[in-house]
Coordinates of C-alpha atoms in Angstrom, one line a residue:
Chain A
X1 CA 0.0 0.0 0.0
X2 CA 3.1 2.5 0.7
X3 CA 4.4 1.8 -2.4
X4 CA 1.5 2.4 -4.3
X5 CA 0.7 5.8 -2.4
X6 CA 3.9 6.9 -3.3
X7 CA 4.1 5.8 -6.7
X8 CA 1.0 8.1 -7.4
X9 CA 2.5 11.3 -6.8
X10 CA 5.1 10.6 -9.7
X11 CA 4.1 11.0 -13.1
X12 CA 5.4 7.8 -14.4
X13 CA 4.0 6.0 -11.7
X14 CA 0.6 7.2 -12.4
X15 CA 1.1 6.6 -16.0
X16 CA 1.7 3.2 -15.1
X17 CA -1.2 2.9 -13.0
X18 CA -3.6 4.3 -15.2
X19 CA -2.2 2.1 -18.2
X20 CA -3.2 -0.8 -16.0
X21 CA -6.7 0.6 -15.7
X22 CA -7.4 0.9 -19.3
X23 CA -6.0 -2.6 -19.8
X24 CA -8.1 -4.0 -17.1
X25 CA -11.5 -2.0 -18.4
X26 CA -10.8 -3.3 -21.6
X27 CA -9.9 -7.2 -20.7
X28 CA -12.9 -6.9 -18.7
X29 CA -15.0 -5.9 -21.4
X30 CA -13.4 -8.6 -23.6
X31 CA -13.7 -11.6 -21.4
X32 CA -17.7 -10.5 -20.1
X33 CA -18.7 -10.1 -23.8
X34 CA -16.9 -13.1 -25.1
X35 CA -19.0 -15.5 -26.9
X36 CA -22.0 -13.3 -25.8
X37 CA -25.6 -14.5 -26.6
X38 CA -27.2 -11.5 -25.8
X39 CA -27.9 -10.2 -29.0
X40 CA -27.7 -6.1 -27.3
X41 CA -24.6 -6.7 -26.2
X42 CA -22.5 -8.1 -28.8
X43 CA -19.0 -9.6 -28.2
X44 CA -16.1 -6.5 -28.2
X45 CA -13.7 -8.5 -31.0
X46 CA -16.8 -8.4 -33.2
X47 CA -17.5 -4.6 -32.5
X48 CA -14.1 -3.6 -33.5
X49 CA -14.4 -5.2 -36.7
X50 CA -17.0 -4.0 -37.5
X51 CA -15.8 -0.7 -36.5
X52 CA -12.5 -1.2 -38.6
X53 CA -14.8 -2.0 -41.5
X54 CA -17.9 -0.3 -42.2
X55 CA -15.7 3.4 -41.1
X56 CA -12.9 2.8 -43.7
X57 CA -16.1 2.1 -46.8
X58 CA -16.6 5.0 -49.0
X59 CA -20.3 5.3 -47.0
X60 CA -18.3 5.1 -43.8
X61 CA -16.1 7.8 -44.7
X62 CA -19.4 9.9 -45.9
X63 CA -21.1 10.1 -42.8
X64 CA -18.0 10.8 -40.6
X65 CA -17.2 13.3 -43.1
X66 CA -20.6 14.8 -42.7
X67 CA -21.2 15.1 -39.0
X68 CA -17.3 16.4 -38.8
X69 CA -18.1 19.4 -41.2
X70 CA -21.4 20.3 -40.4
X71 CA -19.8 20.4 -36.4
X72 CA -16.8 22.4 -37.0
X73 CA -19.2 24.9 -39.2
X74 CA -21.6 25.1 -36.1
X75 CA -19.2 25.6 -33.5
X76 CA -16.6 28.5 -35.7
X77 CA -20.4 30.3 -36.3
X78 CA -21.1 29.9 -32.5
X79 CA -17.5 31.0 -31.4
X80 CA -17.1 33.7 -33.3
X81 CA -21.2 35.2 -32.8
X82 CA -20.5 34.4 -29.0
X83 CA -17.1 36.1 -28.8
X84 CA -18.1 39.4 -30.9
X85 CA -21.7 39.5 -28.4
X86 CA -19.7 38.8 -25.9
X87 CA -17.5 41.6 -26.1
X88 CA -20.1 43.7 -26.6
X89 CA -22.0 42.8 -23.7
X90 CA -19.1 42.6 -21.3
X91 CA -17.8 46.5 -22.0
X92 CA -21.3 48.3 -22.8
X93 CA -22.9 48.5 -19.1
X94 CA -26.5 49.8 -20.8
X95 CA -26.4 47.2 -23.5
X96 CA -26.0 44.4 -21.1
X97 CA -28.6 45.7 -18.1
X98 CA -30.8 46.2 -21.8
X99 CA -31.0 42.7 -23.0
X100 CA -29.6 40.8 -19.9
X101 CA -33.1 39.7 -18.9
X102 CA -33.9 38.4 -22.7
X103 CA -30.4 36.5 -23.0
X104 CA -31.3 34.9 -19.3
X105 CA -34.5 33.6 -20.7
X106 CA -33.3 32.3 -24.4
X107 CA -30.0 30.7 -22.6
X108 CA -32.5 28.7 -20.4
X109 CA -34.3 27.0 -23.3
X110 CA -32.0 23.7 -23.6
X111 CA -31.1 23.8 -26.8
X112 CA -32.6 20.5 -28.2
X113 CA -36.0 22.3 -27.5
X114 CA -35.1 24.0 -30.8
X115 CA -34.7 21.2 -33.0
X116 CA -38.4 21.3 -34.5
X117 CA -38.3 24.8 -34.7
X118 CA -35.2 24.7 -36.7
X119 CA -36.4 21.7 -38.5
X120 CA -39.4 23.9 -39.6
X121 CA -36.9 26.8 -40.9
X122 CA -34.6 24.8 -42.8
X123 CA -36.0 21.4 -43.6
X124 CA -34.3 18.1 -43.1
X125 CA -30.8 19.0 -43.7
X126 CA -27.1 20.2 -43.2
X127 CA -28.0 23.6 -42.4
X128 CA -30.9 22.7 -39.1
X129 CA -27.8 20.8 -37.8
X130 CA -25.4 23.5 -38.5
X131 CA -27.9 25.9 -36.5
X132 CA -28.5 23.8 -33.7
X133 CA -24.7 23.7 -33.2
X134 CA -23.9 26.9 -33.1
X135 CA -26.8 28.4 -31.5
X136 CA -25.9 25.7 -28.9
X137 CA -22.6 26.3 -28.3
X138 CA -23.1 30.4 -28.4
X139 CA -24.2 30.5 -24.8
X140 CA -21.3 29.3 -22.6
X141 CA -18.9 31.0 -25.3
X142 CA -20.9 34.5 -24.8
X143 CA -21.6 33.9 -21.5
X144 CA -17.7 33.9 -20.3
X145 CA -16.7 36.2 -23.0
X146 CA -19.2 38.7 -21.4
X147 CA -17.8 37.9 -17.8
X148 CA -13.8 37.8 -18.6
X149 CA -14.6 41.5 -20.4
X150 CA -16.5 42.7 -17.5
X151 CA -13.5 42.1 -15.3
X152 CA -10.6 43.2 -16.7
X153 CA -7.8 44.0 -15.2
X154 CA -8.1 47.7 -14.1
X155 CA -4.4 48.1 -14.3
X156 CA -4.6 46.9 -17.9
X157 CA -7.7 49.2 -18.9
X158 CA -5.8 52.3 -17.1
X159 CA -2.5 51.4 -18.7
X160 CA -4.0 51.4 -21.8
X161 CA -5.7 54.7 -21.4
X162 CA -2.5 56.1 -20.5
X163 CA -1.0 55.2 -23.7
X164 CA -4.0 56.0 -25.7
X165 CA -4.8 52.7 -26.9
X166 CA -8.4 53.1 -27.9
X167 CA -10.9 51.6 -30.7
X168 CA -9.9 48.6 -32.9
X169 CA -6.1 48.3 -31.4
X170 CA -7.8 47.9 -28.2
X171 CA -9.8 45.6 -28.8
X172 CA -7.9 43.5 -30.8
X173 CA -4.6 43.8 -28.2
X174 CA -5.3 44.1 -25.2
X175 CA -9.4 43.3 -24.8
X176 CA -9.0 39.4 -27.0
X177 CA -5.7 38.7 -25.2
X178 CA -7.1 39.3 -22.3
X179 CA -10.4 37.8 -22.0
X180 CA -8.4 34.7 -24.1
X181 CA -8.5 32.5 -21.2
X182 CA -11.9 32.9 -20.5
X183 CA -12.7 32.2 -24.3
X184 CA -11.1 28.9 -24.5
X185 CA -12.9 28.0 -21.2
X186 CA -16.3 28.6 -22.9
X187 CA -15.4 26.6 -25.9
X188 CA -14.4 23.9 -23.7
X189 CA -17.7 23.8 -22.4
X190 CA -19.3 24.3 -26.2
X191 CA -17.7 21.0 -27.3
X192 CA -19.4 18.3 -26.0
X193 CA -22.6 20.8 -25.8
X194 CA -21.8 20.7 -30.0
X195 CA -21.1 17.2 -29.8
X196 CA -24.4 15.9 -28.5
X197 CA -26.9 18.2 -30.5
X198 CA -24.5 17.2 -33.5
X199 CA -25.9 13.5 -33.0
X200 CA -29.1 14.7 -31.8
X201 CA -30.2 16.7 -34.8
X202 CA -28.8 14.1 -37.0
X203 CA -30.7 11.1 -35.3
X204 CA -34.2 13.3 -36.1
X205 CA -33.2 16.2 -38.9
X206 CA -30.6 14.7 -41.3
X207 CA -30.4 12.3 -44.1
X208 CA -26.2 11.2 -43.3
X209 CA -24.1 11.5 -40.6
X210 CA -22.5 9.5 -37.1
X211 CA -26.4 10.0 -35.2
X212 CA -28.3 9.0 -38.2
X213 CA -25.8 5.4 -39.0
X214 CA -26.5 4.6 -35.3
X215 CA -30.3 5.0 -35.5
X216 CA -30.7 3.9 -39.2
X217 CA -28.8 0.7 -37.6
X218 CA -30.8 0.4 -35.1
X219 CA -34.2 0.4 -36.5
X220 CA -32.7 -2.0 -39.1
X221 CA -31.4 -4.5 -35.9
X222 CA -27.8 -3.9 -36.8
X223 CA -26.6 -4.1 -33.5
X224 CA -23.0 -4.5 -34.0
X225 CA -23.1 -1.6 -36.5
X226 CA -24.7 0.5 -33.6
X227 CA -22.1 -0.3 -31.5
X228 CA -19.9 0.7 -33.6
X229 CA -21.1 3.9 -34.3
X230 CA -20.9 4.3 -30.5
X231 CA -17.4 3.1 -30.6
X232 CA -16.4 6.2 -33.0
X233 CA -18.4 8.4 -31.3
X234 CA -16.2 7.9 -28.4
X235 CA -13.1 7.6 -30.0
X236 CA -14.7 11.0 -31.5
X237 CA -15.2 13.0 -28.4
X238 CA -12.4 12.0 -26.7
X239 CA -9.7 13.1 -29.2
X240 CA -11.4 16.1 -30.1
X241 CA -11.4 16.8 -26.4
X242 CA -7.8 15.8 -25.8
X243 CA -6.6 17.9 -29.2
X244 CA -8.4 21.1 -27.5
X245 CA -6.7 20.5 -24.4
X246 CA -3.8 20.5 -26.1
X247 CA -4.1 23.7 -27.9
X248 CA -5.3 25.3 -25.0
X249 CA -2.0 24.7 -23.5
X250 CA -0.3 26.3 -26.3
X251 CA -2.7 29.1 -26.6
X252 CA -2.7 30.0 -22.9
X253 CA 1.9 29.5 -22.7
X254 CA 2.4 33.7 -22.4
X255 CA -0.1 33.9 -19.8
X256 CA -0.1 33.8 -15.9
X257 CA -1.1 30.8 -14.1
X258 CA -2.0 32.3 -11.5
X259 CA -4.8 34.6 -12.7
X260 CA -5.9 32.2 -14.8
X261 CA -8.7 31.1 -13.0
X262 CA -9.2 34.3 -11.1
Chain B
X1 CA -33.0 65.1 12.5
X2 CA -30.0 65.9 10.4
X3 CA -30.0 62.3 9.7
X4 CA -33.6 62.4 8.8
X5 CA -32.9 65.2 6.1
X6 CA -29.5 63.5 4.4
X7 CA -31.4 60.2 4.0
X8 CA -33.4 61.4 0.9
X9 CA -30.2 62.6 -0.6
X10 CA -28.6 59.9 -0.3
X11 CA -31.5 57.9 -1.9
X12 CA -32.2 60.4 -4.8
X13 CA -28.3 59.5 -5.6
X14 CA -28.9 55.8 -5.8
X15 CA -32.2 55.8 -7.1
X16 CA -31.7 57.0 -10.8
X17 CA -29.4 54.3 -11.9
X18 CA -32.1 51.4 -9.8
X19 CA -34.8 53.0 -12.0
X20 CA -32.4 52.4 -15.0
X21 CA -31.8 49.3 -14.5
X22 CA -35.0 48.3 -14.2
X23 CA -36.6 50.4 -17.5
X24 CA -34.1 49.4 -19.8
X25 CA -34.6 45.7 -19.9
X26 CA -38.1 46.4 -19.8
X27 CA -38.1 48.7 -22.8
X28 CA -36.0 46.7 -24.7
X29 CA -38.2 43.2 -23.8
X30 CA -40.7 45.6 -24.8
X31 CA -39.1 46.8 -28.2
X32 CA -38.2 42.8 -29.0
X33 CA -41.5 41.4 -28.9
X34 CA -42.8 44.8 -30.7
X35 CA -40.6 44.5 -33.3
X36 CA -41.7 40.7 -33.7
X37 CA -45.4 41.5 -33.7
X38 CA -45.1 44.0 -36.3
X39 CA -42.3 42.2 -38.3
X40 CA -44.9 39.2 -38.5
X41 CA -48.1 41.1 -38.8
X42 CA -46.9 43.0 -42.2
X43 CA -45.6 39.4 -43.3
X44 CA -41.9 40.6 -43.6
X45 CA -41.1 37.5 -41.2
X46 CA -43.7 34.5 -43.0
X47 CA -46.3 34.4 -40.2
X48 CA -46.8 30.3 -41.0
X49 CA -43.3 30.3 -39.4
X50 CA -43.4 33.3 -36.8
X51 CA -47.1 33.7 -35.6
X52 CA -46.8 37.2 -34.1
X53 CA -45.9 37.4 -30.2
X54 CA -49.5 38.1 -29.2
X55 CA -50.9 35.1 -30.8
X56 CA -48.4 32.8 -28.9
X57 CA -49.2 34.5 -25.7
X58 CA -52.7 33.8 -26.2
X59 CA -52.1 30.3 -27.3
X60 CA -49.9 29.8 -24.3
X61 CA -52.8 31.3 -21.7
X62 CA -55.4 28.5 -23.8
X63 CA -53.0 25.8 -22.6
X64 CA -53.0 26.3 -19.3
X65 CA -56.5 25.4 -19.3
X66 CA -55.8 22.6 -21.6
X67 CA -55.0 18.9 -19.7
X68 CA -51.9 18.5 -21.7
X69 CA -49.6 20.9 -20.1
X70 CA -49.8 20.0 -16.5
X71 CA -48.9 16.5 -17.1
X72 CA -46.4 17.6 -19.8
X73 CA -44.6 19.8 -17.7
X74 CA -44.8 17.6 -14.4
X75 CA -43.4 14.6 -16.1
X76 CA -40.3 17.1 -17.3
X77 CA -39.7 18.2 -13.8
X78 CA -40.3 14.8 -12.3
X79 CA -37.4 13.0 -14.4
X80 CA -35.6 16.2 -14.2
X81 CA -35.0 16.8 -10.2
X82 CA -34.8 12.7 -10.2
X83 CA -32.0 13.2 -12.5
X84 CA -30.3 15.6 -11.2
X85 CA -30.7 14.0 -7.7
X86 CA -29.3 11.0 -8.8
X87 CA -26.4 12.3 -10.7
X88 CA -25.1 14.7 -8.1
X89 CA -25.5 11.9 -5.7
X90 CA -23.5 9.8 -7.0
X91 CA -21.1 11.8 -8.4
X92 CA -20.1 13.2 -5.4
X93 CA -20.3 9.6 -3.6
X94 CA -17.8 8.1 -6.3
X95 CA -16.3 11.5 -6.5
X96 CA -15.2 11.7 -2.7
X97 CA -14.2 8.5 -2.6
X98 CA -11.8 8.8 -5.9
X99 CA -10.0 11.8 -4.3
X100 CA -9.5 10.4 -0.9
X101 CA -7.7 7.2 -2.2
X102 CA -5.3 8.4 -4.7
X103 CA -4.3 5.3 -5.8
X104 CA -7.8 3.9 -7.2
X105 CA -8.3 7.4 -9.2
X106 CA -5.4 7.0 -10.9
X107 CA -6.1 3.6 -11.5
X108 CA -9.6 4.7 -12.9
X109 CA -8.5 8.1 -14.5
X110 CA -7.9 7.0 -18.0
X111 CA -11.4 5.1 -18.2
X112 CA -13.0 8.4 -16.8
X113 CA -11.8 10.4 -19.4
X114 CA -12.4 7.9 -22.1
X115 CA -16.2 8.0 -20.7
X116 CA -16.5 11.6 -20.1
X117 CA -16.8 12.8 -23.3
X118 CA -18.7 10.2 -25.2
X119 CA -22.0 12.3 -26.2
X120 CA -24.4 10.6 -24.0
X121 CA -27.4 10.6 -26.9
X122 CA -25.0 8.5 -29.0
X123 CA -26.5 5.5 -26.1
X124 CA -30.1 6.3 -27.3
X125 CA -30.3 3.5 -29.3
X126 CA -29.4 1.3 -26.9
X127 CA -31.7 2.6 -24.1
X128 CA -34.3 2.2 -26.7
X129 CA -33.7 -1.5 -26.6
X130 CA -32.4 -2.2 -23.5
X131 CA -34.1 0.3 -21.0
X132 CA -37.3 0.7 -23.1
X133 CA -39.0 4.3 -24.1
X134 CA -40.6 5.3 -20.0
X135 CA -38.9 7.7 -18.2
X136 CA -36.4 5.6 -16.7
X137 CA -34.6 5.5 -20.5
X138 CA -34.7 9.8 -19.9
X139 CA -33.2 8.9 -16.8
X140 CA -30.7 6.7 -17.3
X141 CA -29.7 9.4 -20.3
X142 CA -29.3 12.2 -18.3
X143 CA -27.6 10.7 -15.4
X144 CA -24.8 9.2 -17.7
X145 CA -24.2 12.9 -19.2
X146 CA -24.6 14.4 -15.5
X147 CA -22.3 11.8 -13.5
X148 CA -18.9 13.0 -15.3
X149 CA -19.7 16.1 -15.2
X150 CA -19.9 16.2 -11.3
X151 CA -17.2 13.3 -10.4
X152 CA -14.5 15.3 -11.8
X153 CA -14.8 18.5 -10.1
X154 CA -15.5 17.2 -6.8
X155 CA -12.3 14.9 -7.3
X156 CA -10.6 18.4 -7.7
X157 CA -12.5 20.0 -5.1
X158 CA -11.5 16.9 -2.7
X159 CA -8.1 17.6 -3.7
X160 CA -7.9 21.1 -3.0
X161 CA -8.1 21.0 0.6
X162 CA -5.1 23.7 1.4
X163 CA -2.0 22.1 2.9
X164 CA -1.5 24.2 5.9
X165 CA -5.2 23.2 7.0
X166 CA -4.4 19.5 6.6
X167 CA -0.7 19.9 8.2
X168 CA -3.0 21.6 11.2
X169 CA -5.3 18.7 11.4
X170 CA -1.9 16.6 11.6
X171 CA -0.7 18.5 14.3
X172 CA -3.9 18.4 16.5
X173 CA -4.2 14.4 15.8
X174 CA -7.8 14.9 14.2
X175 CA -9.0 11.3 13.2
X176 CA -9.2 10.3 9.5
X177 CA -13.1 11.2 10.0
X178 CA -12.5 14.6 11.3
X179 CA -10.4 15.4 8.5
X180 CA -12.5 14.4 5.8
X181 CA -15.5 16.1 7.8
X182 CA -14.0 19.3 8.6
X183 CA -11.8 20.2 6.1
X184 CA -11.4 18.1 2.6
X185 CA -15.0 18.2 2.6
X186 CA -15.7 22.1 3.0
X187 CA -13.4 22.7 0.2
X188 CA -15.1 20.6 -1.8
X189 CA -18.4 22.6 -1.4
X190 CA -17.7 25.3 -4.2
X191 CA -16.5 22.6 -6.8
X192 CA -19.8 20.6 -6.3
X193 CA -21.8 23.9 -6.3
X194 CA -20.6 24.7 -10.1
X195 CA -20.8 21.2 -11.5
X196 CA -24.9 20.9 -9.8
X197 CA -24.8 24.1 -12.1
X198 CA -23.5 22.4 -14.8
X199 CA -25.7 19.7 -14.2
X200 CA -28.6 21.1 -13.7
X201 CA -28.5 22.3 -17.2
X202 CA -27.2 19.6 -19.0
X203 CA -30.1 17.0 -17.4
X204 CA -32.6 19.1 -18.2
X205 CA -31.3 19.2 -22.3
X206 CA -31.1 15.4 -22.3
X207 CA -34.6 15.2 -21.1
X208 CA -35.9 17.4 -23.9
X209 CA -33.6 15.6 -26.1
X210 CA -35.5 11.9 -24.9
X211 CA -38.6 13.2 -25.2
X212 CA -38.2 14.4 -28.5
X213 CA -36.3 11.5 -30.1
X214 CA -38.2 8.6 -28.1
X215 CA -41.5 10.2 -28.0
X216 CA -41.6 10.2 -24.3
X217 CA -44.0 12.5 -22.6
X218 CA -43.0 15.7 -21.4
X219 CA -42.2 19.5 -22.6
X220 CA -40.1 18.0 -25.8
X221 CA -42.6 15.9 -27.1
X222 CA -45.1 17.9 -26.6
X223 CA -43.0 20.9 -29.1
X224 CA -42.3 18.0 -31.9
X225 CA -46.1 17.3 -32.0
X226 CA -47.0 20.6 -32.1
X227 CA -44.4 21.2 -35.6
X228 CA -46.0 18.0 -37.0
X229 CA -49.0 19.2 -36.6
X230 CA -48.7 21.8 -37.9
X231 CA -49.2 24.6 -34.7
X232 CA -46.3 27.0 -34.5
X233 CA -48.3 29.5 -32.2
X234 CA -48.3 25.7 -29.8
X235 CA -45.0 25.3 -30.6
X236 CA -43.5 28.2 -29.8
X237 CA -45.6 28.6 -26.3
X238 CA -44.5 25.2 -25.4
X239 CA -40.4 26.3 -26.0
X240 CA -41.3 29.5 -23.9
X241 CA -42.4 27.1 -21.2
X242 CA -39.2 25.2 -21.5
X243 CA -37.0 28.4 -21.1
X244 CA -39.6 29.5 -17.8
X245 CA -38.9 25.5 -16.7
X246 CA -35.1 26.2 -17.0
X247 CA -34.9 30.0 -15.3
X248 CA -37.2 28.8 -12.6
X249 CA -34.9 25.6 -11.8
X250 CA -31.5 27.7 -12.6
X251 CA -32.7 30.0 -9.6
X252 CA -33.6 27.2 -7.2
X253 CA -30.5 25.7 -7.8
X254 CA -28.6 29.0 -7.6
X255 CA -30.3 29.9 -4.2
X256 CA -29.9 26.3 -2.7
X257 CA -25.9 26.9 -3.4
X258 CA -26.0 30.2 -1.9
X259 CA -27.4 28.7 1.3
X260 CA -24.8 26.1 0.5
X261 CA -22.1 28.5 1.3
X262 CA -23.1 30.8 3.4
X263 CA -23.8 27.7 6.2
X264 CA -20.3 27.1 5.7
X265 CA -18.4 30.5 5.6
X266 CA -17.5 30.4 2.0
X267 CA -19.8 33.2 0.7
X268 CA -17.0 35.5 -0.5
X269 CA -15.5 32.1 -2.8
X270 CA -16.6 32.4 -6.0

């Protein structure tokens, strides 16, 4: 037990320790599904082939292709619309006391709410799911955009009235930079947010796509193809997730860790 | 009676910017829905997509003496506060215990964050079959989005228990108990305050989201039936009613937080 406890406050042992967890998950999987009979939960070796082969066919490749575009559309239309309101709302006192009460009210509609509504906009199609996204992921971007350029740094906002830094230049650098951290902290909330009306809106509003395979398989009783539309789904989420946290780190090098989540 | 006289002075001072605050989101709630009643009642915005604002009030004010929206909107809150009962409950449970024994998170960690971001609708399928379409599919749903959500903060909020409080509790021999009582579990409180938040929220859209995709009753359903048939005016009243759902639980859950805190002495933090 000592050695264990001290192991985990070292990198490597924790590494180690962790590794030994994902095996274990996974054998455990492996030997409880082996030779399964229950049709719902097919055997994992069976899953993975499937996943190997129907993802790497031209149809495959289609679908992934589709949900992949129509999310990173969504969520660059909900960054930027959430960052530019944002801004806005965070250094124009009247503005945000004005429409405060109206954003409190749309931001509390969850955001699935709005699929018929967009459905009866824009049909079945690319651009509901495209609309979902980013009108999903606009809150928690605006949201802390608004926040992080309420409270800036009054030595920052006095040093750069001293140097007569005003309009566009301020905005761009010393406003953005600023506020950065709080950004990146709203898009990490956005991405799973996308991620899930992504599927969502393609499992009732699309013709193609990872939500509309998993449900097309599973009214058809292609369980091992729903699975394996799970499968990529998670493989999905979690590298998207780990390649964000990754560019948050170099996004966020020049600044102080110890404001950061001041 | 000097006091007496500088009191209204002091209140005229404070007084314009209250009645500010108050007039302009009024005036501009008030220029919004204007602006949408006449947009839709000249037929620049197609009124078979935007009925004007008055028409949805009155459509909404129809319903509540219609037997569809109390059931609709109980059901909602029903699987909702189970959900988000459920979640926090057992996030924080697993939570605690992951962040007391170091070991056993780290043995977990990589499966946690293989889990955490798997979109939880992706499982709907599967519920479908497995759980069936009641409320317990809902539930299951938006527990599984919920539970990550909360077990990692409170592992960080366990965690954060300052040194020189634990070095203290050393020093005055406080038993294992007394330690996890009176200090690692106090500074968990704010971490578990913003992930019930966070929960809250995200429970509440994977309701919606069942009701809509498996045609369970509720609030959701009850919005897709209205497009299908063909109702905007019902639609649209039922989405409001969504939003009042979600402002109405954001502030219970806000206020139970702030009691939260303040029965622990943390109501400067965050």
């Amino acid at each position: 037990m000592t050695t264990l406890t001290t192991s985990v406050s070292t990198a490597r042992g924790r590494a180690v320790i962790g590794a030994a967890g994902a095996l274990t998950a996974l054998g455990a999987w492996f030997m409880l599904s082996r030779g399964s009979e229950n049709v719902y939960f097919p055997a994992l070796p069976a899953i993975l082939d499937e996943t190997w082969e129907y993802w790497r066919t031209a149809e495959g490749l289609r679908n992934l292709g589709a949900s992949l575009t129509t999310l990173s559309l969504g969520l660059c239309l909900g960054i930027v619309f959430g960052v530019a309101i944002g801004l806005v709302i965070g250094q124009l006192t009247f503005v945000e006391q004005a429409i405060s009460p109206a954003l409190e009210f749309a931001r509390a509609i969850p955001a699935t709410a709005l699929i018929p509504f967009a459905m009866m906009l824009f049909g079945v199609g690319d651009n509901t799911k495209i609309f979902l996204i980013a009108l999903g992921s606009l809150w928690p971007v605006l949201l802390n955009t608004a926040d992080g350029a309420r409270r800036i740094d009054p030595t920052l906002r006095d040093s750069a009235r001293a140097f007569r830094i005003a309009g566009f230049q301020r905005q761009a650098f010393i406003v953005v930079p600023a506020v950065l951290p709080r950004i990146l902290v709203g898009i990490r909330i956005a991405i799973p947010l996308g991620l899930i009306l992504m599927v969502t809106s393609e499992m009732v509003g699309a013709q193609e796509g990872l939500g509309f395979v998993i449900t097309q398989a599973q009214a058809t009783f292609q369980l091992v193809t729903m699975w394996s539309g799970i499968v990529v789904l998670g493989v999905l989420g979690f590298s998207i997730t780990f390649a964000y946290s990754l560019l948050e780190r170099v996004l966020l090098r020049w600044s102080d860790p110890r404001r950061e989540d001041a | 009676m000097t006091a007496v006289q500088s009191l209204p002075v002091a209140r005229r001072r404070t007084s314009r910017p209250r009645v500010a605050r108050v007039a302009r989101p009024v005036v501009a709630v008030a220029v919004l829905i204007g602006a949408q009643e006449a947009l839709t009642r000249t037929d620049v915005l197609p009124a078979g997509y935007f009925p004007p604002a008055s028409e949805i009030v009155r459509t909404f004010v129809g319903e509540l003496g219609d037997d569809s929206l109390g059931p609709a909107l109980m059901s909602t809150v029903r699987t909702w506060l189970l959900a988000l009962l459920v979640s926090v409950g057992l996030g924080t449970a697993v939570g605690v215990l992951l962040g007391l024994v170091r070991p056993l998170e780290a043995f977990l960690r990589p499966v946690i964050e293989f889990m955490r971001p798997v979109p939880s609708v992706a499982l709907i399928p599967l519920v479908v079959l497995t759980i069936g379409t009641g409320s317990g599919a809902a539930l299951f749903l938006a527990c599984f989005a919920a539970f990550w959500q909360v077990l990692v903060p409170v592992i960080t909020g366990v965690r954060s228990a300052p040194a020189i409080a634990l070095d203290t509790a050393r020093s005055y021999s406080l038993s294992t108990w007394q330690r996890i009582r009176w200090i690692q579990l106090p500074s968990m409180l704010p971490h578990l305050a913003t992930a019930t938040r966070l929960a809250a929220s995200t429970t509440l859209i994977l309701i919606v989201t069942a009701e809509i995709i498996i045609q369970m009753p509720g609030i959701g359903h009850e919005i897709t039936m209205s497009r299908s048939a063909g109702d905007p005016a019902r639609m649209y009243a039922y989405i409001a009613l969504s939003g009042a759902a979600g402002i109405v639980l954001n502030v219970l859950v806000r206020r139970i937080e702030k009691r939260l805190n303040a029965s622990h002495g943390l109501e400067g933090s965050r």
